Coordinates of C-alpha atoms and ligand atoms in Angstrom, one line a residue:
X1 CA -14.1 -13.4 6.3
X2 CA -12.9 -16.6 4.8
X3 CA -10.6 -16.1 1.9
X4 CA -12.9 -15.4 -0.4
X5 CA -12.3 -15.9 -4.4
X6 CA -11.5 -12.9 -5.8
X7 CA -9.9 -9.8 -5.3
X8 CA -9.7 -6.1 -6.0
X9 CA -6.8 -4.0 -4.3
X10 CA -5.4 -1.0 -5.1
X11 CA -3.2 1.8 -3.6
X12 CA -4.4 5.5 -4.6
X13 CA -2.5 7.1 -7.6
X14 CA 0.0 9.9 -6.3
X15 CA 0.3 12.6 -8.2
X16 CA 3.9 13.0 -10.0
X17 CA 5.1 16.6 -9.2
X18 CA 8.2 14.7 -7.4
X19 CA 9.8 11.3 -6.6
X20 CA 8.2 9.1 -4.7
X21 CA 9.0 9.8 -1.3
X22 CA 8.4 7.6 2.2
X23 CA 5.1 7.8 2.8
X24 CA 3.6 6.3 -0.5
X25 CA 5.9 3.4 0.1
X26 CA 4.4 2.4 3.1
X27 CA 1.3 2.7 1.4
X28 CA 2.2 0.6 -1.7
X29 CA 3.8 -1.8 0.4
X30 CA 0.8 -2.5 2.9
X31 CA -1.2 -2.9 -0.8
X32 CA 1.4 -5.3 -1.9
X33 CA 1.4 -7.4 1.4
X34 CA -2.4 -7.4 0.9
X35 CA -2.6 -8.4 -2.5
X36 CA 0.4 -11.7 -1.5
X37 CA -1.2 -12.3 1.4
X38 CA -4.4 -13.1 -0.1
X39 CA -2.7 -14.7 -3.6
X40 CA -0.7 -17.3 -0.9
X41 CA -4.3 -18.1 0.6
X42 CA -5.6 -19.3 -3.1
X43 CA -7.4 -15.9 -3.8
X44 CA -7.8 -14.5 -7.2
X45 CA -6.2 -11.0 -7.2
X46 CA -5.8 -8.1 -9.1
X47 CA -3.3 -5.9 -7.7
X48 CA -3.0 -2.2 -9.2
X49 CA -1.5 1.0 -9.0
X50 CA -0.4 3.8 -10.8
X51 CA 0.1 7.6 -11.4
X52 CA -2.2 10.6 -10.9
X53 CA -0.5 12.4 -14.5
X54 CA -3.7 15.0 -14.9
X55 CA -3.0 17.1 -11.5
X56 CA -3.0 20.4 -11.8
X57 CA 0.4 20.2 -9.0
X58 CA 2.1 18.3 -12.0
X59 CA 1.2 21.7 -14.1
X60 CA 2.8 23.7 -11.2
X61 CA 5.9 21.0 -10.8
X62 CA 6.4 21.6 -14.6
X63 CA 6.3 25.5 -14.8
X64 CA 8.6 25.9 -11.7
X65 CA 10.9 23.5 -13.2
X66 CA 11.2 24.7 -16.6
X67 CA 9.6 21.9 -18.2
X68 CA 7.0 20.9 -20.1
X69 CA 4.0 18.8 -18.2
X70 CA 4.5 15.3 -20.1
X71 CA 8.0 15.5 -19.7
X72 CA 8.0 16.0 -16.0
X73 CA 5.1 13.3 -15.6
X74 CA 6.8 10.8 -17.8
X75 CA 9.7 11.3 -15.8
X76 CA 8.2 11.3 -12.2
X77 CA 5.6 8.5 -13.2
X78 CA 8.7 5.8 -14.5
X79 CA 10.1 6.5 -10.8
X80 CA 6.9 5.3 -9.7
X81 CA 7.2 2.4 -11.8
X82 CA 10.6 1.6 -10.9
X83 CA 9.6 1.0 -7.3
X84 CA 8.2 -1.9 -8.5
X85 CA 11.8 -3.4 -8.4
X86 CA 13.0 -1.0 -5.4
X87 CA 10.1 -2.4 -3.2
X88 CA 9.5 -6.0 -4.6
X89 CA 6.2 -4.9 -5.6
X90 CA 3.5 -8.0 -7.3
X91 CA 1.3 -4.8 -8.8
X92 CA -0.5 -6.8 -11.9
X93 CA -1.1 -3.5 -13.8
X94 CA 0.0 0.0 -13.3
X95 CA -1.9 3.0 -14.9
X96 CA -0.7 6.2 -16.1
X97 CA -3.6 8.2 -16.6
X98 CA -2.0 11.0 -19.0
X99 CA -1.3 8.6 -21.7
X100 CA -3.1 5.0 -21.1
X101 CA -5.4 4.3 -24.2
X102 CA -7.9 2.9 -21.4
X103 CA -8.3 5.6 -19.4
X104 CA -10.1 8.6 -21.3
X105 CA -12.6 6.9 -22.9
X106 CA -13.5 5.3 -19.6
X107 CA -13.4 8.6 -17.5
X108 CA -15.4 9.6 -20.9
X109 CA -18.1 7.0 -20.2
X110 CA -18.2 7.7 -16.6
X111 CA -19.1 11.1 -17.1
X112 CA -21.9 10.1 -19.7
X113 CA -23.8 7.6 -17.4
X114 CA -23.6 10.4 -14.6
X115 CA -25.1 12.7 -17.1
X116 CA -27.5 10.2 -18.0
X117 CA -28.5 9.8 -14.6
X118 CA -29.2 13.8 -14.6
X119 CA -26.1 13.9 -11.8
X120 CA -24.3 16.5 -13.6
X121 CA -24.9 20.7 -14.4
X122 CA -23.1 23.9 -15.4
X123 CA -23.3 26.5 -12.8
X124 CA -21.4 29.8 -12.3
X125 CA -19.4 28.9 -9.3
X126 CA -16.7 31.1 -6.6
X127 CA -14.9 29.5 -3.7
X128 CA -11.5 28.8 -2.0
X129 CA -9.4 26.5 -3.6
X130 CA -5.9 24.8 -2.6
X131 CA -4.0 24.1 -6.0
X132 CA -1.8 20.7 -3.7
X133 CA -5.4 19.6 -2.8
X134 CA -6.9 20.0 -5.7
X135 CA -10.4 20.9 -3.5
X136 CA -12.6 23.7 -3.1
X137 CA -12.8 24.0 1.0
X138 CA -16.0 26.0 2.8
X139 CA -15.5 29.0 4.8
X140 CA -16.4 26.8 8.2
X141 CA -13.7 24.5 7.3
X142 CA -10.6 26.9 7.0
X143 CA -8.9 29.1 9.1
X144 CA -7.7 32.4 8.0
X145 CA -8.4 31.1 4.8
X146 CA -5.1 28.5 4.5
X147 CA -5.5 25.2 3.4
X148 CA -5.7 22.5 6.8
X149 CA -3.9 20.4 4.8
X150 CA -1.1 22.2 3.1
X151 CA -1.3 25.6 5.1
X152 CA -1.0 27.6 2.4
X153 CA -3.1 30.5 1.4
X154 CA -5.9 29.4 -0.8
X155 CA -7.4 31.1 -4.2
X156 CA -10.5 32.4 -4.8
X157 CA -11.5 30.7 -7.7
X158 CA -14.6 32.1 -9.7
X159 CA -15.9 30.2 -13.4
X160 CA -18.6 28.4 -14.9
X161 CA -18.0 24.8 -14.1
X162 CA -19.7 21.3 -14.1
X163 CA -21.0 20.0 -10.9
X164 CA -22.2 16.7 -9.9
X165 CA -25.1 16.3 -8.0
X166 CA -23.4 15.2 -4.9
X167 CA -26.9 16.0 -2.5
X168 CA -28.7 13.5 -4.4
X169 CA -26.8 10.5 -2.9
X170 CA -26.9 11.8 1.0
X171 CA -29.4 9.1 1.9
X172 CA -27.6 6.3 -0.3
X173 CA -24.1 7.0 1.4
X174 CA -25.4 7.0 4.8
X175 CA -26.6 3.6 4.4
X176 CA -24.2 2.2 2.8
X177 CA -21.1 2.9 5.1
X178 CA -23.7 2.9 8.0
X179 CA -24.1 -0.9 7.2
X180 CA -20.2 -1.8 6.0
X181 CA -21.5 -2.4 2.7
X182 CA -18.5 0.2 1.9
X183 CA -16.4 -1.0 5.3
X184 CA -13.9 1.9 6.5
X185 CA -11.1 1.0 8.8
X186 CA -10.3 2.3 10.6
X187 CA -13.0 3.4 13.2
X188 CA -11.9 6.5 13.5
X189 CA -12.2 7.5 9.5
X190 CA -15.4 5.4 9.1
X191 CA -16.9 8.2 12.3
X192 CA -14.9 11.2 10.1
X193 CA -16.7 10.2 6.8
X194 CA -20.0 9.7 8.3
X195 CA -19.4 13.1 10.4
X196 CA -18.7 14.7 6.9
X197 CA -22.3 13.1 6.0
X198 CA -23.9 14.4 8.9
X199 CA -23.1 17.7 8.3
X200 CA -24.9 17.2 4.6
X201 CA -23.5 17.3 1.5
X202 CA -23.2 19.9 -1.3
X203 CA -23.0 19.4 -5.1
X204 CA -19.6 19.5 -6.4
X205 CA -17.8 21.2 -8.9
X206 CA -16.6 18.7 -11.0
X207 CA -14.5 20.3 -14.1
X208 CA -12.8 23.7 -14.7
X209 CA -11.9 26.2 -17.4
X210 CA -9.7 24.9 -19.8
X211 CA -7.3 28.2 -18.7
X212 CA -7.1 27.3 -15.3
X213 CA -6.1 23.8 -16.1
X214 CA -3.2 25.4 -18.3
X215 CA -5.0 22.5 -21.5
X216 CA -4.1 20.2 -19.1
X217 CA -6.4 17.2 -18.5
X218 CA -9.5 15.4 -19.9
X219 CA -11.5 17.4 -21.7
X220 CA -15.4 17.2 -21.0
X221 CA -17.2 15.6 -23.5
X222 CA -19.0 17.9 -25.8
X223 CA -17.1 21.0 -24.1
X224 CA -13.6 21.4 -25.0
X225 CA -13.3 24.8 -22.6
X226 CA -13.7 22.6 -19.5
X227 CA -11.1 20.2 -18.3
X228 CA -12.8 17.1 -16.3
X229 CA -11.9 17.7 -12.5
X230 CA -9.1 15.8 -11.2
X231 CA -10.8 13.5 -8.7
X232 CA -13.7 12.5 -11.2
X233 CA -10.4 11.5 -13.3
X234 CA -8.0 10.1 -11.3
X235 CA -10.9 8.3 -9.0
X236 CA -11.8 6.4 -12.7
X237 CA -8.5 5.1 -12.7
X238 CA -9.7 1.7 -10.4
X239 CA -11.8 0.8 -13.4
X240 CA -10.4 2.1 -16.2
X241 CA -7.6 0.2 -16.1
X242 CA -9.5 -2.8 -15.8
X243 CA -11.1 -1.9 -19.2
X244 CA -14.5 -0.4 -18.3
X245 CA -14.6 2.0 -21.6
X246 CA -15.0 -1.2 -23.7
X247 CA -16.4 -4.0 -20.8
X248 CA -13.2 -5.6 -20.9
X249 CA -13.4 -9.3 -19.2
X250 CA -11.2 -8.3 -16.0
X251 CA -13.6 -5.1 -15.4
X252 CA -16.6 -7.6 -15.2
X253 CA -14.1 -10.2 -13.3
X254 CA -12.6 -7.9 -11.0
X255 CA -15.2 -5.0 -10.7
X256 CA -18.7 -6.2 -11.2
X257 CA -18.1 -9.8 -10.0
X258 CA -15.3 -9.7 -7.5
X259 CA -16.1 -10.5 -3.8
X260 CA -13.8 -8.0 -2.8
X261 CA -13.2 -4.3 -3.7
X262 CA -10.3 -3.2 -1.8
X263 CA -8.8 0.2 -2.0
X264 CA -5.7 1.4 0.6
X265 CA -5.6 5.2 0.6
X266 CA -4.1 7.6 3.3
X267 CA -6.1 9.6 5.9
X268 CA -6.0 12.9 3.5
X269 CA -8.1 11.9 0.8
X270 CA -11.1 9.9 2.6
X271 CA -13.8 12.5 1.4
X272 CA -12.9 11.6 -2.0
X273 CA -12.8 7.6 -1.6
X274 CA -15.7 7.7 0.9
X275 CA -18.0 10.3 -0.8
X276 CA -17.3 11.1 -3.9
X277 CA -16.3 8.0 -6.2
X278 CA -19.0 5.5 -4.8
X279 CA -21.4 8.7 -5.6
X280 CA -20.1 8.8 -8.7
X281 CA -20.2 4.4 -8.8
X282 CA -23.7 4.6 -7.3
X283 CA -24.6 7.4 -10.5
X284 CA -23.6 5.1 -13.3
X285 CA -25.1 2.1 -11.6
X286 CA -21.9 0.4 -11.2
X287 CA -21.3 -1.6 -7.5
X288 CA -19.5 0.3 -4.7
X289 CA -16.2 -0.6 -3.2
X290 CA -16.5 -2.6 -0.3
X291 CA -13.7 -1.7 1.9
X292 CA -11.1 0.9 2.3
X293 CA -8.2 0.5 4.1
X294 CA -6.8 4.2 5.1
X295 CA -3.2 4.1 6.8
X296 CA -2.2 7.4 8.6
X297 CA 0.6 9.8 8.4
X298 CA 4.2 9.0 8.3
X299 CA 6.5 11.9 9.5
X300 CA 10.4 11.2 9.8
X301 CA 11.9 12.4 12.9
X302 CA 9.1 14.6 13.8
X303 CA 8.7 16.5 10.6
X304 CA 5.7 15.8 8.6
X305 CA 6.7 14.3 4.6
X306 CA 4.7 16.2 2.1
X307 CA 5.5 16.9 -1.3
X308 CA 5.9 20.5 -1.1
X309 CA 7.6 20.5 1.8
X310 CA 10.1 18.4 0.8
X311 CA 11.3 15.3 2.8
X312 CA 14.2 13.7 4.3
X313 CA 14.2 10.1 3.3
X314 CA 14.3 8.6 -0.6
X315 CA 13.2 5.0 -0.2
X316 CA 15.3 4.1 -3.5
X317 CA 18.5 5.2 -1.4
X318 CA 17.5 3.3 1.7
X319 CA 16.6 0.2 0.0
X320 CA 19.9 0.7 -2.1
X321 CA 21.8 0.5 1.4
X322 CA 19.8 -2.2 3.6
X323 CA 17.8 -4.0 0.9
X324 CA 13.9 -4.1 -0.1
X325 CA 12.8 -6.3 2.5
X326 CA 14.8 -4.0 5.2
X327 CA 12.5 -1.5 4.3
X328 CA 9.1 -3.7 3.7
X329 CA 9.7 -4.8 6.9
X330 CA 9.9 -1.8 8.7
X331 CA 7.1 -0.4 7.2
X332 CA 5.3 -3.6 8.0
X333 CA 6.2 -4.0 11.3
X334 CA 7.2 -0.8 12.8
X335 CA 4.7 0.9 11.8
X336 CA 1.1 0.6 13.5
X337 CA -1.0 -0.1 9.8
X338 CA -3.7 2.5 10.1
X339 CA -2.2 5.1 12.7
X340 CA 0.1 7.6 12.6
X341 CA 3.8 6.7 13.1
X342 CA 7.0 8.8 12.6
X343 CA 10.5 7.0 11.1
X344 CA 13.7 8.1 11.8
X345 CA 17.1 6.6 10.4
X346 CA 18.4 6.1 13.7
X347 CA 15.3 3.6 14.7
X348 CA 15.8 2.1 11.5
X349 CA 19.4 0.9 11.6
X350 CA 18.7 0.2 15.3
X351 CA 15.6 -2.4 13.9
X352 CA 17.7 -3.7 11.1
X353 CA 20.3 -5.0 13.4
X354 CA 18.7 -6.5 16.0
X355 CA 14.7 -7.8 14.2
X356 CA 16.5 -8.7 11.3
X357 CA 20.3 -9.6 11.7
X358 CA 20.6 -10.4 15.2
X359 CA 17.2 -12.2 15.7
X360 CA 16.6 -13.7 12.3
X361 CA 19.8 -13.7 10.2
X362 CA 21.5 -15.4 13.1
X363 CA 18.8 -17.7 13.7
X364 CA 19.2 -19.1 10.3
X365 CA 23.4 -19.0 10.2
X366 CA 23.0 -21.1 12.7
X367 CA 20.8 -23.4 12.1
X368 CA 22.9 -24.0 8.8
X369 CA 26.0 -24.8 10.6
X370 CA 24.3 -26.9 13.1
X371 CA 22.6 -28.8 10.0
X372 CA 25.8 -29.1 8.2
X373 CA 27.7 -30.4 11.1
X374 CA 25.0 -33.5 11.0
X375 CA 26.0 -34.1 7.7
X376 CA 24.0 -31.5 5.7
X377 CA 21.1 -34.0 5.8
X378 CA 17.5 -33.7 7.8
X379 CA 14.2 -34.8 8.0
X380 CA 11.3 -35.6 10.7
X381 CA 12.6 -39.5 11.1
X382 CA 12.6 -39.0 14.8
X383 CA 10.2 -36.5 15.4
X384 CA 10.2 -34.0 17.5
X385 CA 12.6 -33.5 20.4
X386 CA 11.5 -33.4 24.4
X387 CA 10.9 -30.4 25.8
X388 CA 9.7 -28.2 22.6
X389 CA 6.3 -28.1 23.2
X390 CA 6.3 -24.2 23.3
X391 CA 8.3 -23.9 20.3
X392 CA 6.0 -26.2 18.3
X393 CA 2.6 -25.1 19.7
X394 CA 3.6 -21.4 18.2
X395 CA 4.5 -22.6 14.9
X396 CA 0.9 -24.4 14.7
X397 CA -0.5 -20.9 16.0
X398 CA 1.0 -18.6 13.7
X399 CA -1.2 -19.3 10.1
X400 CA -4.9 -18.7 12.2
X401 CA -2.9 -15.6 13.7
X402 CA -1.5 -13.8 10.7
X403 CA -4.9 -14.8 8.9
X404 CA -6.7 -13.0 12.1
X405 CA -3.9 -10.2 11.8
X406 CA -4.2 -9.1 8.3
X407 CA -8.6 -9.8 8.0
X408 CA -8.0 -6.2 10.3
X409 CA -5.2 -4.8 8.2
X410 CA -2.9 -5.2 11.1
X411 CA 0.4 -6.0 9.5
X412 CA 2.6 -5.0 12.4
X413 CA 0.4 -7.6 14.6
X414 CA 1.3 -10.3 11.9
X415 CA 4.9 -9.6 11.5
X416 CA 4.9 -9.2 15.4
X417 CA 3.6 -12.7 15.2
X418 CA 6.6 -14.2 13.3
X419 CA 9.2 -12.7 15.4
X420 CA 7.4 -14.2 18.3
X421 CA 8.4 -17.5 16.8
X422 CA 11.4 -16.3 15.2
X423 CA 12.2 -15.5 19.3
X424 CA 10.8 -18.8 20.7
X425 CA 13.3 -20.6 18.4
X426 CA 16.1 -18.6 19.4
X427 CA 15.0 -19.2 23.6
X428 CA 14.6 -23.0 22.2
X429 CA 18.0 -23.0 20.8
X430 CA 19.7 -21.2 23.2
X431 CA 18.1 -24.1 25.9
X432 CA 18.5 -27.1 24.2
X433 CA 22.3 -26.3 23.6
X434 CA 22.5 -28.9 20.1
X435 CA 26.0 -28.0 20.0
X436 CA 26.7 -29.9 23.2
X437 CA 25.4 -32.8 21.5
X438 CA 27.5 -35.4 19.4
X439 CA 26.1 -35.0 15.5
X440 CA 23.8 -37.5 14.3
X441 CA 22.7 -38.3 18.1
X442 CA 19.4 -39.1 19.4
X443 CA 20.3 -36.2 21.8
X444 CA 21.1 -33.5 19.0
X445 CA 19.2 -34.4 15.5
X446 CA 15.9 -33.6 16.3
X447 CA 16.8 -30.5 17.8
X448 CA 18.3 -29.1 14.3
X449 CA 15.4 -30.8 12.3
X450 CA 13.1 -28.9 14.8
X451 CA 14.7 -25.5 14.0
X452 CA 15.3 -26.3 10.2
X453 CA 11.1 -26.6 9.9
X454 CA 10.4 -23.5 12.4
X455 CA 13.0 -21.6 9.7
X456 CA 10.9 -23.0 6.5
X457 CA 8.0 -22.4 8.6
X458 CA 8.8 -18.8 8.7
X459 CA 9.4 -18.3 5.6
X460 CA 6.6 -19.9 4.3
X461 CA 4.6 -17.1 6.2
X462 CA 7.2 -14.6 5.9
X463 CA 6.4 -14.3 2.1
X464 CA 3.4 -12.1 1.4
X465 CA 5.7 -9.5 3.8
X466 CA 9.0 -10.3 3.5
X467 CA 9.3 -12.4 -0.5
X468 CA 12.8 -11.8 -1.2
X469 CA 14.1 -12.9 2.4
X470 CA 11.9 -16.0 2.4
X471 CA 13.4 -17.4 -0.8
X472 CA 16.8 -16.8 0.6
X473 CA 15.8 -18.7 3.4
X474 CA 14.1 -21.6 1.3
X475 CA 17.2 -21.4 -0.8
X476 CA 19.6 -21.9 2.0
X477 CA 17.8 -25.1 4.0
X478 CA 18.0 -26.8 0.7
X479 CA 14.4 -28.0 1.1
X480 CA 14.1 -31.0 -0.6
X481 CA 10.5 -32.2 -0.1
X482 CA 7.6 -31.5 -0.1
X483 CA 8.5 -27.7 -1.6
X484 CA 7.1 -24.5 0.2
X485 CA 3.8 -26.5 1.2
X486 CA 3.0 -29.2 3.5
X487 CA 2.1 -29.0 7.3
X488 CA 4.5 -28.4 10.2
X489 CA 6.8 -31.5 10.4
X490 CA 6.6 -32.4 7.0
X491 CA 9.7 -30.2 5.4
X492 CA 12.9 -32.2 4.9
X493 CA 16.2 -30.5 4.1
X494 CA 19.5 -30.8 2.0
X495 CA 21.7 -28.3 4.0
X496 CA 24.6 -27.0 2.0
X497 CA 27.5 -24.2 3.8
X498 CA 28.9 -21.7 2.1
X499 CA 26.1 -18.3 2.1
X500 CA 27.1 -15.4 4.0
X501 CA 24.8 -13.5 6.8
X502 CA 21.0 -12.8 5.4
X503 CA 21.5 -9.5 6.5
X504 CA 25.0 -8.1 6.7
X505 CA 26.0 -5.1 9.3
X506 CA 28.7 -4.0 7.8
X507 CA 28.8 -1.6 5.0
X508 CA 25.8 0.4 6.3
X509 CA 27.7 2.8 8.4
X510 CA 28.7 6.3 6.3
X511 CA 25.4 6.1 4.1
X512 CA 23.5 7.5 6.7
X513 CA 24.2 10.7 5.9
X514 CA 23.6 10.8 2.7
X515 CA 20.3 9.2 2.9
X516 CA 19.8 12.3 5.0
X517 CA 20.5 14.6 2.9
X518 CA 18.2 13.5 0.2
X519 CA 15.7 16.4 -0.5
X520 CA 12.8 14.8 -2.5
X521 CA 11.7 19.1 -3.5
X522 CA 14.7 19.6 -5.8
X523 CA 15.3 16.5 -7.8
X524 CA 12.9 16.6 -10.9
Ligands
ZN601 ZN1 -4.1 21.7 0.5

């Protein structure tokens, strides 16, 4: 795929019964390195996320904790906003579902073309439901009648409901994620979704009783006892918020017309994204999405992070310690993009001192010093030096690389990428000994100008990952011409002294423990 024009990305919208905890992070910031990765290759992007406000867990949250539902969601949902800033997030639009002006009316108009389409009944309806999930489950599909998901003991459920005639679309599914016109990545999830196919599909219910929702929710339309169901809702949120209730210009620029439709979700909700909303999309006669991205499960030190389990790690505390880009880049990196992975403190203090202060933060200190022993002063004047052909022939590899890298949503692979060159410098360096050299020689120069463009080069690609670390480093060669663009070769630099390391080590000892300690269950 060659960088095509336009572009639709979203993460999924959690729902707010708690803080945001590790796991969504790494989701919002593989949607975020997306959505800059594709903005720094000219693309036209729309980058959105949000809040899942109408979940019947944020009902539970609420009850258990005393307070009442749009408190606890207004409260949850500006933490969710706030990573924005905690994460360096480039979202253009966040959506809160309870109270956005765009999105009931949409969800509204959703429902009617459905209905239109004769997609959606009332039935009398009884099955096993998980309250976390939000989904009725089939006998075949749960043991001992516990949720696979959450393990808890699911509720019989019995009331007159909407249903959406899920059955009808069997055929239309098949082919369409048969023949990538909704792509799944990876493998493994596009076989789970067409195994859930296989084994045919059922009509779903797609509202309940006003009771059970506690008046929670979207009403139907023309029924105020029934609630809309929370998937049809939240599902509505890609294109409600780009103003589908009233055909807004950035729903027909980014929805009907955009050459991509890209949508990051975790393993856990594929039967939704896969099924369900492109049934819905393919019932109001509205194009499909034409990729998902689903990223597996984080667990930190072997214990698996849910929201009612509680977890150990609060991403605002660790990027209050080691930085934004500390924790972007182990999420990036560290992590395998769409398999499971676990994180534990001890890894991540280990890859923060050597990835990022030993092999890069050095790299650059000492590139500065060399420069400004030369007089502060570089450019390509005497091209480059003997004996740096490796050095030079990865720089000029890395752009097709990372391009190759992220097409398959391999972020780790592209990061992986950059520290192979952030490594080849260091060899090159550590070889070429500048220091040995008399400033301003024919002997020495060309070696700092050489590792003055591999640092600009680096940061020109480290920005869709990395942003705030790659204007430091900008920032600190003094580039003077031409800016952030321009082949290899072509940077020339005003070197100034005077910064101190890009990513101290001291000063993270002692908040360890307390990260630790964090309990995402109890802090509402
Ligand atoms: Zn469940």
């Amino acid at each position: 795929m060659t960088n095509p024009a336009r572009w639709f990305i979203s993460s999924s919208i959690p729902y707010v019964n708690a803080r945001p905890h590790l796991g969504f992070a790494l989701e919002i910031v593989q949607s975020d390195a997306l959505a800059r990765f594709r903005r720094s290759q000219g693309s036209e992007v729309h980058f959105l996320t949000g809040t899942d406000d109408n979940s019947l867990s944020n009902v539970r949250a609420a009850e258990n904790n005393g307070i009442s539902v749009g408190e606890l969601v207004d409260r949850h949902s500006a933490a969710f906003f706030e990573l924005r800033e905690v994460l360096d997030l480039s979202f253009d639009d966040f959506i809160k579902t309870s109270s956005d002006p765009r999105h009931t009316p949409a969800v509204h108009r959703l429902w009617k073309h459905c209905e239109a389409s004769g997609d959606i009944y009332k039935q009398a309806y009884r099955g096993l439901y998980c309250v976390g999930c939000e989904v009725f489950y089939k006998e075949p599909e749960v043991a001992d009648g516990r949720c696979p998901v959450h393990l808890s003991q699911l509720e019989i459920v019995e009331e007159e409901n909407f249903f959406f005639r899920l059955s009808r679309y069997q055929d239309a599914l098949e082919k369409a994620l048969e023949s990538d016109r909704v792509r799944i990545e990876p493998l493994e999830r596009r076989n789970e979704a067409l195994g859930l196919l296989k084994s045919g599909l059922e009509d779903i219910s797609i509202s309940r009783s006003s009771h059970r929702a506690r008046g929670w929710g979207i009403p139907v339309p023309g029924d105020e006892s029934q609630i809309i169901y929370v998937w049809f809702d939240a599902l509505a949120n890609y294109i409600s918020a780009l103003g589908y209730a009233e055909d807004e210009e950035a729903f027909e620029r980014f929805w009907l017309s955009s050459d991509v439709r890209a949508h990051v979700i975790g393993k856990d909700i594929v039967r939704q994204h896969a099924l369900y909303w492109p049934a819905f999309l393919l019932s109001a006669g509205l194009p499909l999405p034409t990729v998902i991205y689903v990223h597996g499960f984080l667990s930190i030190s072997g214990r698996k992070i849910s929201k009612s389990l509680g977890s150990g790690v609060d991403p605002v505390e660790l990027a209050r310690t080691y930085g934004s880009d500390a924790i972007r880049y182990y999420l990036l990196a560290k992590v395998p993009s769409l398999k499971d992975s676990d994180f534990s403190l001890e890894t991540f203090d280990r890859v923060y001192r050597s990835d990022l202060a030993d092999q890069l933060g050095n790299l650059v200190s000492r590139a500065v010093a060399l420069a400004c022993k030369e007089g502060g002063i570089a450019s390509s004047d005497r091209g480059f030096p003997e004996g740096a052909s490796p050095l030079v022939e990865a720089a000029l590899n890395l752009p097709q690389d990372i391009e190759t890298f992220v097409d398959a949503f391999d972020f780790s692979a592209a990061l992986g990428a950059i520290w192979g060159l952030v490594r080849e410098a260091n060899r090159y360096v550590v070889a070429a000994k500048p220091w040995e050299r008399p400033p301003q020689s024919e002997e020495r120069s060309p070696v700092v100008y050489l590792l003055l463009e591999t640092l600009r080069w680096v940061a020109v690609h480290l920005e869709p990952f990395l942003p705030g670390t790659a204007t430091e480093i900008v920032g600190r060669l003094g580039l003077i011409s031409p800016e952030t663009a321009g082949g290899f070769g072509e940077g020339a630099f005003q070197v100034r002294a005077g910064a101190g390391p890009l990513f101290p080590k001291s000063s993270k000892k002692g908040t360890d423990a307390h990260i630790a300690e964090v309990n995402t269950t109890n802090r509402v």
